[in-house]
Coordinates of C-alpha atoms in Angstrom, one line a residue:
M1 CA 0.0 0.0 -0.1
E2 CA 1.4 3.4 -0.9
L3 CA 0.6 7.0 -0.6
F4 CA -1.9 8.2 -3.4
A5 CA -2.7 11.7 -2.6
S6 CA -2.6 14.0 0.3
K7 CA -4.0 17.5 1.2
T8 CA -3.5 19.6 4.3
K9 CA -5.7 22.6 5.5
V10 CA -4.4 25.1 8.3
T11 CA -6.9 26.0 10.7
P12 CA -7.0 29.7 11.8
L13 CA -5.8 30.5 15.4
N14 CA -9.1 32.4 16.1
S15 CA -11.2 29.3 15.1
K16 CA -14.0 28.4 17.7
H17 CA -14.7 24.9 16.4
S18 CA -14.0 21.8 18.4
I19 CA -11.5 19.3 17.6
A20 CA -14.3 16.9 16.6
R21 CA -15.6 19.6 14.0
L22 CA -12.2 20.1 12.7
E23 CA -11.6 16.5 12.3
L24 CA -15.1 16.2 10.5
C25 CA -13.9 18.9 8.1
A26 CA -10.7 16.7 7.6
A27 CA -12.9 13.8 6.7
Q28 CA -14.3 16.0 3.8
L29 CA -10.7 16.3 2.6
A30 CA -10.4 12.6 2.5
S31 CA -7.9 12.8 5.5
L32 CA -7.3 9.8 8.0
L33 CA -7.4 11.8 11.0
F34 CA -10.9 11.9 12.7
D35 CA -12.0 11.2 16.3
R36 CA -14.1 8.5 17.6
T37 CA -16.9 11.0 17.9
V38 CA -16.6 11.7 14.3
V39 CA -17.0 7.8 13.7
H40 CA -20.1 8.1 15.9
W41 CA -21.5 10.9 13.6
L42 CA -20.7 9.1 10.2
R43 CA -22.5 6.0 11.4
A44 CA -25.6 7.8 12.4
S45 CA -28.4 9.4 10.0
P46 CA -27.5 13.1 9.4
N47 CA -31.0 14.0 10.6
S48 CA -29.7 13.2 14.2
W49 CA -27.4 16.2 14.4
K50 CA -27.3 19.8 14.1
P51 CA -27.1 21.5 10.7
Y52 CA -23.2 22.1 11.0
V53 CA -22.5 18.4 11.4
A54 CA -25.4 17.0 9.5
N55 CA -24.4 18.9 6.4
R56 CA -20.8 17.5 6.3
V57 CA -21.9 13.9 7.4
S58 CA -24.5 13.9 4.6
Q59 CA -21.7 14.9 1.9
V60 CA -19.1 12.5 3.6
Q61 CA -21.7 9.6 3.4
Q62 CA -22.5 10.4 -0.2
L63 CA -18.9 10.5 -1.3
T64 CA -17.7 7.3 0.4
E65 CA -20.7 5.3 -0.1
G66 CA -19.7 1.6 0.5
C67 CA -16.7 2.4 2.4
T68 CA -16.2 1.6 6.0
W69 CA -14.7 4.2 8.3
R70 CA -12.4 3.2 11.2
H71 CA -10.5 5.0 13.7
I72 CA -6.7 5.2 13.6
A73 CA -4.2 6.0 16.6
G74 CA -2.4 9.5 16.3
V75 CA 0.9 7.7 16.2
D76 CA -0.1 5.7 13.3
N77 CA -1.8 8.4 11.4
P78 CA 0.1 9.8 8.4
A79 CA -2.0 12.9 8.5
D80 CA -0.2 13.9 11.8
L81 CA 2.9 14.3 9.9
A82 CA 1.4 17.1 7.7
S83 CA -0.8 18.8 10.6
R84 CA 1.9 18.8 13.2
G85 CA 4.8 19.7 11.0
C86 CA 7.6 17.7 9.4
L87 CA 11.0 18.5 7.7
G88 CA 11.2 17.6 4.0
K89 CA 14.1 15.3 4.4
D90 CA 12.3 13.5 7.1
L91 CA 9.2 13.2 5.0
L92 CA 11.2 11.6 2.2
S93 CA 12.3 8.8 3.9
S94 CA 9.2 8.4 6.3
T95 CA 7.6 5.0 5.9
L96 CA 4.5 6.1 7.7
W97 CA 3.9 8.7 5.2
W98 CA 4.5 6.7 2.0
Q99 CA 3.3 3.3 2.9
G100 CA 1.0 4.0 5.8
P101 CA 1.3 2.1 9.3
S102 CA 3.0 -1.1 9.5
W103 CA 0.0 -3.2 10.4
M104 CA -1.8 -2.0 7.1
S105 CA 0.0 -4.9 5.3
L106 CA -1.4 -7.5 7.8
P107 CA -4.6 -9.2 7.4
E108 CA -7.8 -7.2 8.4
D109 CA -8.5 -9.3 11.2
Q110 CA -5.2 -8.4 12.8
W111 CA -5.8 -4.7 12.5
P112 CA -6.2 -2.7 15.8
S113 CA -9.6 -2.3 17.3
P114 CA -11.6 0.5 15.7
L115 CA -12.1 2.1 19.1
L116 CA -9.8 3.5 21.6
A117 CA -9.2 1.2 24.6
T118 CA -9.3 4.1 27.1
P119 CA -11.0 7.5 26.6
D120 CA -8.9 10.8 26.0
P121 CA -8.6 12.5 29.6
S122 CA -9.2 15.6 27.9
V123 CA -12.4 14.6 26.9
Q124 CA -15.5 14.3 29.1
A125 CA -15.8 10.9 30.5
E126 CA -17.8 9.1 28.0
Q127 CA -17.5 5.7 26.2
L128 CA -19.2 4.2 23.1
G129 CA -21.1 0.9 24.2
A130 CA -21.4 -2.4 22.2
D131 CA -24.8 -1.1 21.1
G132 CA -23.2 2.1 19.5
I133 CA -24.6 4.3 22.1
I134 CA -22.5 6.9 24.1
R135 CA -22.5 6.0 27.8
V136 CA -21.0 7.7 30.9
G137 CA -17.6 6.2 31.9
G138 CA -17.6 7.2 35.5
R139 CA -16.0 5.6 38.5
L140 CA -18.6 2.8 39.3
S141 CA -17.2 0.2 36.9
N142 CA -16.0 -2.1 39.9
S143 CA -19.5 -1.9 41.6
P144 CA -21.9 -4.8 41.5
L145 CA -24.5 -2.7 39.9
V146 CA -26.2 -3.5 36.5
E147 CA -24.5 -2.1 33.5
D148 CA -27.2 0.8 33.0
V149 CA -26.7 2.0 36.5
K150 CA -22.8 1.9 36.2
H151 CA -22.8 3.6 32.7
P152 CA -26.1 5.4 32.0
L153 CA -26.9 6.5 28.6
V154 CA -25.9 10.1 27.7
V155 CA -28.6 12.3 26.5
P156 CA -28.0 15.8 25.7
A157 CA -30.0 18.3 27.4
S158 CA -31.0 20.1 24.2
Y159 CA -32.8 17.1 22.8
P160 CA -36.7 16.9 23.1
F161 CA -36.2 13.4 24.4
A162 CA -34.4 14.7 27.6
R163 CA -37.2 16.9 28.7
L164 CA -39.6 14.1 27.8
L165 CA -37.7 12.0 30.1
M166 CA -37.7 14.4 33.1
E167 CA -41.5 15.2 32.7
H168 CA -42.1 11.3 32.7
F169 CA -40.1 10.9 36.0
H170 CA -41.8 14.1 37.5
K171 CA -45.3 12.6 36.9
H172 CA -44.2 9.0 37.9
L173 CA -42.9 10.0 41.2
L174 CA -46.1 11.9 42.0
H175 CA -44.6 15.5 41.4
A176 CA -41.3 14.9 43.2
G177 CA -38.7 17.8 43.8
P178 CA -35.8 18.1 41.4
T179 CA -33.2 16.0 43.5
L180 CA -35.5 12.8 43.6
M181 CA -36.2 13.4 39.8
L182 CA -32.5 13.7 38.8
N183 CA -31.3 10.7 41.1
T184 CA -34.0 8.4 39.6
C185 CA -33.3 9.4 36.0
R186 CA -29.5 8.7 36.5
Q187 CA -30.3 5.0 37.2
R188 CA -30.4 4.6 33.3
F189 CA -30.1 8.1 31.6
W190 CA -27.3 10.7 32.2
I191 CA -28.6 14.0 30.8
T192 CA -26.2 16.8 30.4
S193 CA -26.7 19.8 32.5
G194 CA -29.5 17.6 34.1
R195 CA -29.8 19.8 37.2
N196 CA -30.9 23.0 35.2
L197 CA -33.1 20.8 33.0
T198 CA -34.8 19.2 36.2
R199 CA -35.3 22.5 37.8
K200 CA -36.8 24.0 34.7
V201 CA -39.3 21.1 34.3
F202 CA -40.2 21.3 38.0
H203 CA -40.9 25.0 38.2
Q204 CA -42.7 24.8 34.8
C205 CA -45.1 22.1 36.0
H206 CA -48.5 23.8 36.4
T207 CA -49.9 21.4 39.1
C208 CA -46.8 22.2 41.2
F209 CA -47.0 25.9 40.6
R210 CA -50.6 26.0 41.5
A211 CA -49.7 24.2 44.8
R212 CA -47.2 26.8 45.9
P213 CA -47.7 30.0 44.0
S214 CA -45.5 32.8 44.8
S215 CA -47.4 35.9 46.1
S216 CA -46.8 39.3 44.5
A217 CA -45.0 41.6 47.0
T218 CA -44.9 45.4 47.0
I219 CA -43.0 47.7 49.3
I220 CA -45.2 48.5 52.5
A221 CA -47.0 51.6 52.1
D222 CA -46.9 54.9 54.1
L223 CA -49.3 54.9 57.1
P224 CA -52.4 56.5 56.5
A225 CA -53.1 60.2 58.1
V226 CA -55.6 58.4 60.7
R227 CA -52.6 56.5 62.3
V228 CA -50.2 59.6 62.6
T229 CA -52.5 62.6 63.5
P230 CA -53.2 63.3 67.1
A231 CA -57.0 62.7 67.9
L232 CA -59.4 61.7 70.6
P233 CA -59.2 58.2 71.7
F234 CA -61.3 56.1 69.6
S235 CA -62.4 58.8 67.0
I236 CA -61.0 56.5 64.4
T237 CA -61.8 52.9 65.3
G238 CA -61.3 49.5 63.9
V239 CA -63.7 46.9 64.8
A240 CA -63.3 42.9 64.5
Y241 CA -65.0 39.8 65.6
C242 CA -63.6 36.9 67.2
G243 CA -64.5 33.8 68.8
A244 CA -66.6 31.8 69.3
V245 CA -66.3 31.3 73.1
F246 CA -68.7 29.1 75.2
L247 CA -70.7 30.2 78.1
K248 CA -72.8 28.5 80.8
G249 CA -76.5 27.8 80.0
G250 CA -79.5 29.2 82.0
H251 CA -79.5 26.1 84.3
R252 CA -77.0 23.5 85.7
R253 CA -77.6 20.8 82.9
A254 CA -78.0 23.2 80.1
A255 CA -75.6 22.7 77.2
P256 CA -72.8 25.5 76.6
V257 CA -74.0 28.3 74.4
K258 CA -71.9 30.2 71.8
A259 CA -70.9 33.9 72.3
Y260 CA -68.6 36.2 70.4
V261 CA -66.2 38.9 71.2
A262 CA -66.2 42.2 69.5
I263 CA -62.8 44.2 69.7
F264 CA -62.6 47.9 69.1
V265 CA -59.1 49.3 68.6
C266 CA -58.3 53.2 68.5
F267 CA -56.1 54.0 65.2
T268 CA -54.2 56.8 67.2
T269 CA -53.4 55.6 70.7
R270 CA -53.7 51.7 70.1
A271 CA -56.2 51.6 73.0
V272 CA -58.5 48.5 73.0
H273 CA -62.2 48.1 74.0
I274 CA -63.7 44.5 74.2
E275 CA -67.4 43.8 74.1
L276 CA -69.0 40.3 74.9
V277 CA -71.7 39.6 72.1
S278 CA -74.2 37.1 73.1
N279 CA -75.1 35.7 69.5
L280 CA -74.4 36.3 65.8
T281 CA -77.5 38.6 65.0
T282 CA -77.5 42.2 63.8
E283 CA -79.5 43.2 67.1
A284 CA -76.5 41.8 69.2
F285 CA -74.0 43.7 67.1
L286 CA -75.9 46.8 67.2
A287 CA -76.1 46.5 70.9
A288 CA -72.3 46.1 71.2
L289 CA -71.9 49.2 69.2
R290 CA -74.3 51.2 71.4
R291 CA -72.5 50.1 74.5
F292 CA -69.0 51.2 72.9
V293 CA -70.4 54.5 72.0
S294 CA -72.0 55.2 75.2
R295 CA -68.7 54.6 77.1
R296 CA -66.1 55.9 74.6
G297 CA -67.8 58.4 72.7
L298 CA -69.1 58.8 69.2
P299 CA -66.3 57.9 66.6
L300 CA -65.8 59.7 63.2
E301 CA -64.9 56.6 61.3
F302 CA -65.3 52.6 61.7
H303 CA -63.0 50.5 59.9
S304 CA -63.5 46.7 59.6
E305 CA -62.6 43.7 57.6
N306 CA -64.7 42.6 54.5
A307 CA -66.9 39.7 55.1
T308 CA -65.1 38.0 52.2
N309 CA -62.3 37.4 54.4
F310 CA -64.1 34.8 56.2
K311 CA -65.2 32.8 53.2
G312 CA -63.6 29.4 53.2
A313 CA -62.4 29.8 56.7
A314 CA -63.0 27.3 59.6
N315 CA -66.9 26.5 60.3
K316 CA -66.9 28.6 63.4
L317 CA -66.2 31.7 61.1
N318 CA -68.7 30.6 58.3
E319 CA -71.7 31.7 60.7
L320 CA -69.9 35.2 60.9
Y321 CA -69.6 35.2 57.2
K322 CA -73.4 34.5 56.6
L323 CA -74.1 37.2 58.9
L324 CA -72.0 39.9 57.4
R325 CA -72.9 39.1 53.8
T326 CA -76.8 39.3 54.4
T327 CA -78.6 42.4 53.0
E328 CA -80.6 43.1 56.1
H329 CA -77.5 43.2 58.3
Q330 CA -75.7 45.6 55.8
Q331 CA -78.8 47.8 55.5
S332 CA -79.2 48.0 59.3
I333 CA -75.5 48.9 60.1
Q334 CA -75.6 51.5 57.2
T335 CA -78.8 53.1 58.6
W336 CA -77.3 53.1 62.0
T337 CA -74.1 54.8 61.2
L338 CA -75.8 57.4 58.7
E339 CA -78.1 58.6 61.6
R340 CA -74.9 59.3 63.7
K341 CA -72.7 60.6 60.9
I342 CA -70.3 57.8 61.2
S343 CA -68.3 56.7 58.1
W344 CA -67.8 53.0 57.8
K345 CA -64.9 51.7 55.7
F346 CA -64.1 48.3 54.5
I347 CA -60.6 46.9 53.9
P348 CA -60.1 45.1 50.5
P349 CA -61.4 41.6 50.3
R350 CA -59.1 38.8 51.0
A351 CA -56.5 41.2 52.5
P352 CA -56.5 40.7 56.3
H353 CA -52.9 42.3 56.5
F354 CA -54.7 45.7 55.7
G355 CA -56.4 45.1 59.3
G356 CA -53.1 44.2 61.1
L357 CA -54.0 46.8 63.9
W358 CA -57.1 44.8 65.1
E359 CA -55.5 41.6 64.2
A360 CA -52.9 42.3 66.8
A361 CA -55.2 43.1 69.3
V362 CA -57.2 39.9 68.8
K363 CA -54.1 37.9 69.2
T364 CA -53.2 39.8 72.6
M365 CA -56.7 39.1 73.9
K366 CA -56.6 35.6 73.0
Y367 CA -53.3 35.1 74.5
H368 CA -54.6 36.2 78.0
L369 CA -58.0 34.5 77.4
V370 CA -56.6 31.1 76.8
R371 CA -54.2 31.1 79.7
V372 CA -56.6 32.4 82.1
L373 CA -59.9 30.6 81.0
G374 CA -58.3 27.2 79.9
T375 CA -61.2 24.6 79.7
T376 CA -63.4 26.5 82.1
T377 CA -66.9 27.5 81.2
L378 CA -68.2 30.8 82.5
S379 CA -71.4 32.5 82.8
F380 CA -72.2 35.6 80.9
E381 CA -71.4 38.0 83.7
D382 CA -68.3 36.2 84.7
M383 CA -67.0 36.1 81.1
S384 CA -67.8 40.0 80.7
T385 CA -65.9 40.6 83.8
L386 CA -62.9 38.6 82.6
L387 CA -63.0 40.4 79.4
D388 CA -63.0 43.8 81.0
E389 CA -59.9 42.7 83.1
I390 CA -58.1 41.7 79.8
E391 CA -58.9 45.0 78.4
C392 CA -57.4 46.6 81.3
C393 CA -54.1 44.4 80.8
V394 CA -54.0 45.2 77.2
N395 CA -54.5 49.1 77.7
S396 CA -51.7 49.2 80.3
R397 CA -49.1 47.4 77.8
P398 CA -46.3 49.8 76.9
I399 CA -46.4 51.1 73.4
T400 CA -42.9 52.5 73.7
S401 CA -39.7 51.2 75.4
M402 CA -38.8 52.5 78.8
S403 CA -36.5 55.4 78.8
D404 CA -32.9 55.3 80.4
D405 CA -33.8 58.1 82.7
P406 CA -33.9 56.6 86.2
H407 CA -36.4 59.1 87.5
D408 CA -38.8 58.0 84.8
M409 CA -40.6 55.2 86.7
T410 CA -43.7 55.1 84.2
A411 CA -44.1 53.4 81.0
F412 CA -46.1 55.1 78.3
T413 CA -49.3 53.1 77.7
P414 CA -52.8 53.8 75.8
G415 CA -54.3 53.9 79.3
H416 CA -52.6 57.4 79.6
F417 CA -54.9 58.7 77.0
L418 CA -58.1 57.4 78.6
V419 CA -57.9 58.2 82.2
G420 CA -54.6 60.2 82.4
T421 CA -52.3 57.5 83.8
N422 CA -51.7 53.8 83.8
L423 CA -54.9 51.9 84.6
Q424 CA -53.1 49.6 86.8
L425 CA -51.1 52.1 89.0
I426 CA -52.2 52.6 92.7
P427 CA -53.9 56.2 93.1
D428 CA -51.7 58.9 94.6
H429 CA -52.6 60.3 98.1
C430 CA -55.5 62.6 98.2
L431 CA -54.9 66.3 97.4
L432 CA -58.1 67.7 98.6
Y433 CA -56.5 69.3 101.7
E434 CA -53.5 70.8 100.0
A435 CA -53.4 74.5 99.7
E436 CA -55.1 76.1 96.6
N437 CA -52.2 78.4 95.9
R438 CA -50.0 75.2 95.6
L439 CA -51.9 73.7 92.7
N440 CA -53.7 74.9 89.6
H441 CA -55.8 72.0 88.7
W442 CA -56.8 72.8 85.2
R443 CA -53.5 74.0 84.3
H444 CA -52.1 70.8 85.7
V445 CA -54.6 68.7 83.8
Q446 CA -53.7 70.5 80.7
Q447 CA -50.1 70.2 81.1
L448 CA -50.5 66.2 81.6
R449 CA -52.4 66.0 78.5
Q450 CA -50.0 67.9 76.4
H451 CA -47.3 65.9 78.0
F452 CA -48.9 62.7 77.0
W453 CA -49.2 63.8 73.3
N454 CA -45.7 65.1 73.3
R455 CA -44.5 61.8 74.4
W456 CA -46.8 60.1 71.8
Q457 CA -45.2 62.1 69.1
K458 CA -41.5 61.7 70.2
E459 CA -41.5 58.0 71.5
Y460 CA -44.4 56.2 69.8
L461 CA -44.8 58.0 66.4
Q462 CA -41.2 57.6 65.6
Q463 CA -41.3 53.9 66.0
L464 CA -43.5 53.9 62.9
Q465 CA -40.9 55.5 60.8
A466 CA -38.9 52.4 59.8
R467 CA -40.3 49.6 57.7
S468 CA -40.2 46.4 59.4
K469 CA -41.2 44.0 56.5
W470 CA -42.0 44.3 52.7
T471 CA -39.0 46.6 52.4
K472 CA -38.7 46.3 48.6
D473 CA -40.9 45.4 45.6
G474 CA -41.0 41.7 44.6
T475 CA -40.0 40.3 41.3
T476 CA -43.5 39.5 40.1
T477 CA -45.5 42.2 38.4
V478 CA -49.3 42.2 38.5
T479 CA -51.1 44.4 35.8
P480 CA -54.3 44.2 34.3
G481 CA -54.8 41.0 32.4
T482 CA -52.4 38.9 34.6
L483 CA -53.8 35.6 35.4
V484 CA -53.5 35.1 39.3
I485 CA -54.5 32.4 41.9
I486 CA -56.4 33.5 44.8
K487 CA -55.3 32.1 48.1
E488 CA -58.1 30.7 50.3
D489 CA -57.6 29.9 54.0
N490 CA -58.5 26.1 55.0
V491 CA -59.1 25.3 51.4
P492 CA -56.8 22.7 49.4
S493 CA -54.3 24.5 47.2
S494 CA -55.7 22.4 44.1
C495 CA -59.2 24.3 44.8
W496 CA -57.9 27.8 44.9
P497 CA -59.6 29.7 42.1
L498 CA -58.1 31.4 39.1
A499 CA -58.8 35.0 38.4
R500 CA -57.9 37.7 35.9
V501 CA -57.0 41.1 36.9
T502 CA -59.2 43.8 35.4
E503 CA -58.1 46.9 37.2
E504 CA -55.4 48.1 39.8
H505 CA -55.9 50.6 42.4
P506 CA -52.5 52.5 43.0
G507 CA -52.1 54.1 46.6
K508 CA -50.6 57.6 47.0
D509 CA -47.0 56.4 46.0
G510 CA -48.2 55.0 42.8
K511 CA -47.8 51.4 43.7
A512 CA -50.7 49.3 43.4
R513 CA -51.7 46.9 46.3
V514 CA -55.5 46.4 45.7
F515 CA -56.8 45.0 42.5
T516 CA -60.2 44.0 41.2
L517 CA -60.4 40.5 40.0
R518 CA -62.8 38.7 37.7
T519 CA -63.4 35.0 38.3
K520 CA -65.5 32.5 36.5
F521 CA -68.3 33.4 39.0
S522 CA -68.4 37.1 39.4
Q523 CA -66.2 40.3 40.1
S524 CA -64.8 40.6 43.5

């Protein structure tokens, strides 16, 4: 066997093609230098590869139809003399260049194996199996595992088959997480960049997304004027229902009866007023409002949560939802407030965080009630007394931290705005017999009142300056036309309804925190 023809083409230094692609180009030039990857390319259909490889494989297969492509080691490859450089005098006397490798004169069954015995360490650890499929080499060759586990099939992540595999394992494993999906898949298939593909399939699953939707976050809004403007206690009031609590019946063997607790919170001083309501009727609620007004004065505004917040909640709150949603109840409350020139405002539906002020008061009240009451059942009078004492405790809590002044022995509490001092302090000694020229009662009272509001502004109001949560906008943007999921309490996530945003209601800072939604039932 002698050299028939040779041709060499120099690759530019700035070429971005891989070695395998360059060797494929060499195959077009009838060179003998090509990698085992090129052998794999040439044995497969051109439709399996991307355009660059497919076009050249198709041309090589047409020009060499009937020929067998085999791999040759670099030391036996005559093309290496041209590609790596060789002196002319050495080339003239080179047996490898003119006659080829020595084993070419032997029978074909004595030629070296067409595949490399060991993979090139510069190439990713892969090997070509007996079935012509690329498998992972790995380090588990000595393990007792089956062949598919020791050497999984390599599947490029860009292939549609790889995504179908991940979707199959995701559903087969009952919507498992990325780690379990990837580990199970690697028992037979090794997907390149498999972790990224696994996460992509997991996060794009509609079932998994509906089970854990991410809430849209907006930076916390500025406090409304009613929270930061001095005003009489309970002139701006929030009201909330909580319960139920159980009371003793009319006689010894009577079954316990339900009752509810109405909590009124002052927006300015955070003072609390608690009323026990015997039942869930409009008349009982109006009676609680009358008792509140008789003791605390007529407020200018009432704020309360929307009845929709109780929809889908526990059964004990479904009764409250049904009461607040009835037309008769709404008309009665509207008539009662209009007669007294009271403005009643509702927070947006399904937005309990807008009523955080009274939600905190409910939490504090329940804290004391649960620890004092336990499993004991009280009568209506005893429960009213206990709630009044809890009200005294709540109104005696400090709303600012104690100062460092050793002479300041009194914490600043809501009770200072109600009675002029802490509700639980022991009264001072009688001043009736003091000389009149030593005290000016009116001026002293006015000075105390001004002192309290001065402390309210300097100590309490400054605590509201910082944003304790929701300090930045979220990555999710909600605009009209966005499809959203409405979260419902005590309802499985798979049953949460879908809604379409129809309108946004931006605040004074231009950021929208309230939206009008359209569901398949109605607008809310």
